[in-house]
Amino acid sequence: MMKHTQTIFTKYCGRAISTIASSPLSSTVQHRWKEQDGLVLGAAFIGGYLGHALINIYKRREHWYKVKRMLDESDKRLVELTARQAQYSRAVLEETRANFKPTTS
């Protein structure tokens, strides 16, 4: 479980390089990471963050179109249902008036 947690931490935070087992590849990555300039790392972080934000905005826009279409369809069905209910109410009222026999007391 701890190894899995370290893997997740490495994947999403990028800070657990020291927990990676010593291997030629991991030591190469560690040396390259240390050689990087702060400006380059900052630019890479900001670029990745902006890319991630743009992808989320695009997905949200797609989702909003689906939600808007569902709301429009729901409003249309509600208008149709209200019209049908009004028509039914008028028919029942006319039927009641036609069959109404006043009682004389």
CSV table of C-alpha atoms in Angstrom, one decimal:
chain,number,residue,atom,x,y,z
A,1,MET,CA,0.0,0.0,0.0
A,2,MET,CA,2.8,2.4,0.8
A,3,LYS,CA,4.5,1.8,-2.6
A,4,HIS,CA,1.1,2.5,-4.3
A,5,THR,CA,0.8,5.8,-2.3
A,6,GLN,CA,4.4,6.8,-3.3
A,7,THR,CA,3.6,6.1,-6.9
A,8,ILE,CA,0.5,8.3,-6.8
A,9,PHE,CA,2.4,11.0,-4.9
A,10,THR,CA,5.2,10.8,-7.6
A,11,LYS,CA,2.7,10.9,-10.4
A,12,TYR,CA,0.7,13.9,-9.2
A,13,CYS,CA,3.1,15.9,-7.1
A,14,GLY,CA,6.4,15.1,-8.6
A,15,ARG,CA,8.2,15.5,-5.3
A,16,ALA,CA,8.9,11.9,-4.4
A,17,ILE,CA,11.9,11.4,-6.6
A,18,SER,CA,14.0,10.4,-3.6
A,19,THR,CA,11.6,7.5,-2.8
A,20,ILE,CA,12.1,5.9,-6.3
A,21,ALA,CA,14.4,2.9,-6.1
A,22,SER,CA,18.0,3.5,-7.2
A,23,SER,CA,18.5,2.5,-10.7
A,24,PRO,CA,20.4,4.0,-13.6
A,25,LEU,CA,17.3,5.5,-15.0
A,26,SER,CA,16.0,7.0,-11.8
A,27,SER,CA,19.5,8.5,-11.0
A,28,THR,CA,19.6,10.0,-14.5
A,29,VAL,CA,16.2,11.5,-13.9
A,30,GLN,CA,17.3,12.9,-10.5
A,31,HIS,CA,20.4,14.5,-12.0
A,32,ARG,CA,18.5,16.0,-14.9
A,33,TRP,CA,15.8,17.3,-12.4
A,34,LYS,CA,18.5,19.0,-10.3
A,35,GLU,CA,20.1,20.6,-13.4
A,36,GLN,CA,16.9,22.3,-14.5
A,37,ASP,CA,16.6,26.0,-14.0
A,38,GLY,CA,13.8,27.3,-11.8
A,39,LEU,CA,12.5,29.4,-14.7
A,40,VAL,CA,12.2,26.4,-17.0
A,41,LEU,CA,10.4,24.4,-14.3
A,42,GLY,CA,8.1,27.3,-13.6
A,43,ALA,CA,7.3,27.7,-17.2
A,44,ALA,CA,6.6,24.0,-17.6
A,45,PHE,CA,4.4,24.1,-14.6
A,46,ILE,CA,2.4,27.1,-15.8
A,47,GLY,CA,2.2,25.6,-19.3
A,48,GLY,CA,0.8,22.4,-17.9
A,49,TYR,CA,-1.6,24.2,-15.6
A,50,LEU,CA,-2.9,26.3,-18.5
A,51,GLY,CA,-3.3,23.3,-20.7
A,52,HIS,CA,-5.2,21.5,-18.0
A,53,ALA,CA,-7.4,24.5,-17.5
A,54,LEU,CA,-8.2,24.8,-21.2
A,55,ILE,CA,-9.1,21.1,-21.4
A,56,ASN,CA,-11.4,21.5,-18.4
A,57,ILE,CA,-13.1,24.6,-19.9
A,58,TYR,CA,-13.6,22.7,-23.2
A,59,LYS,CA,-15.2,19.7,-21.4
A,60,ARG,CA,-17.3,22.0,-19.3
A,61,ARG,CA,-18.6,23.8,-22.4
A,62,GLU,CA,-19.5,20.4,-24.0
A,63,HIS,CA,-21.3,19.4,-20.8
A,64,TRP,CA,-23.1,22.8,-20.6
A,65,TYR,CA,-24.4,22.3,-24.2
A,66,LYS,CA,-25.8,18.9,-23.1
A,67,VAL,CA,-27.4,20.4,-20.0
A,68,LYS,CA,-28.9,23.3,-22.0
A,69,ARG,CA,-30.4,21.0,-24.5
A,70,MET,CA,-31.9,18.8,-21.8
A,71,LEU,CA,-33.4,22.0,-20.1
A,72,ASP,CA,-34.8,23.2,-23.4
A,73,GLU,CA,-36.4,19.8,-24.0
A,74,SER,CA,-37.8,19.8,-20.5
A,75,ASP,CA,-39.3,23.2,-21.0
A,76,LYS,CA,-40.9,22.2,-24.3
A,77,ARG,CA,-42.4,19.1,-22.7
A,78,LEU,CA,-43.7,21.2,-19.8
A,79,VAL,CA,-45.4,23.6,-22.2
A,80,GLU,CA,-47.0,20.7,-24.1
A,81,LEU,CA,-48.2,19.1,-20.9
A,82,THR,CA,-49.7,22.3,-19.6
A,83,ALA,CA,-51.5,22.9,-22.9
A,84,ARG,CA,-52.8,19.3,-22.8
A,85,GLN,CA,-54.0,19.7,-19.3
A,86,ALA,CA,-55.8,23.0,-20.1
A,87,GLN,CA,-57.5,21.3,-23.1
A,88,TYR,CA,-58.5,18.4,-20.8
A,89,SER,CA,-59.8,20.7,-18.2
A,90,ARG,CA,-61.9,22.6,-20.7
A,91,ALA,CA,-63.3,19.4,-22.1
A,92,VAL,CA,-64.3,18.2,-18.6
A,93,LEU,CA,-65.9,21.6,-17.8
A,94,GLU,CA,-67.9,21.5,-21.1
A,95,GLU,CA,-69.0,18.0,-20.4
A,96,THR,CA,-70.1,18.9,-16.9
A,97,ARG,CA,-72.0,21.9,-18.2
A,98,ALA,CA,-73.7,19.9,-20.9
A,99,ASN,CA,-74.8,17.2,-18.4
A,100,PHE,CA,-75.7,19.6,-15.7
A,101,LYS,CA,-79.4,19.4,-14.8
A,102,PRO,CA,-80.5,22.1,-12.4
A,103,THR,CA,-82.6,21.0,-9.6
A,104,THR,CA,-85.6,23.0,-8.6
A,105,SER,CA,-86.3,23.1,-5.0
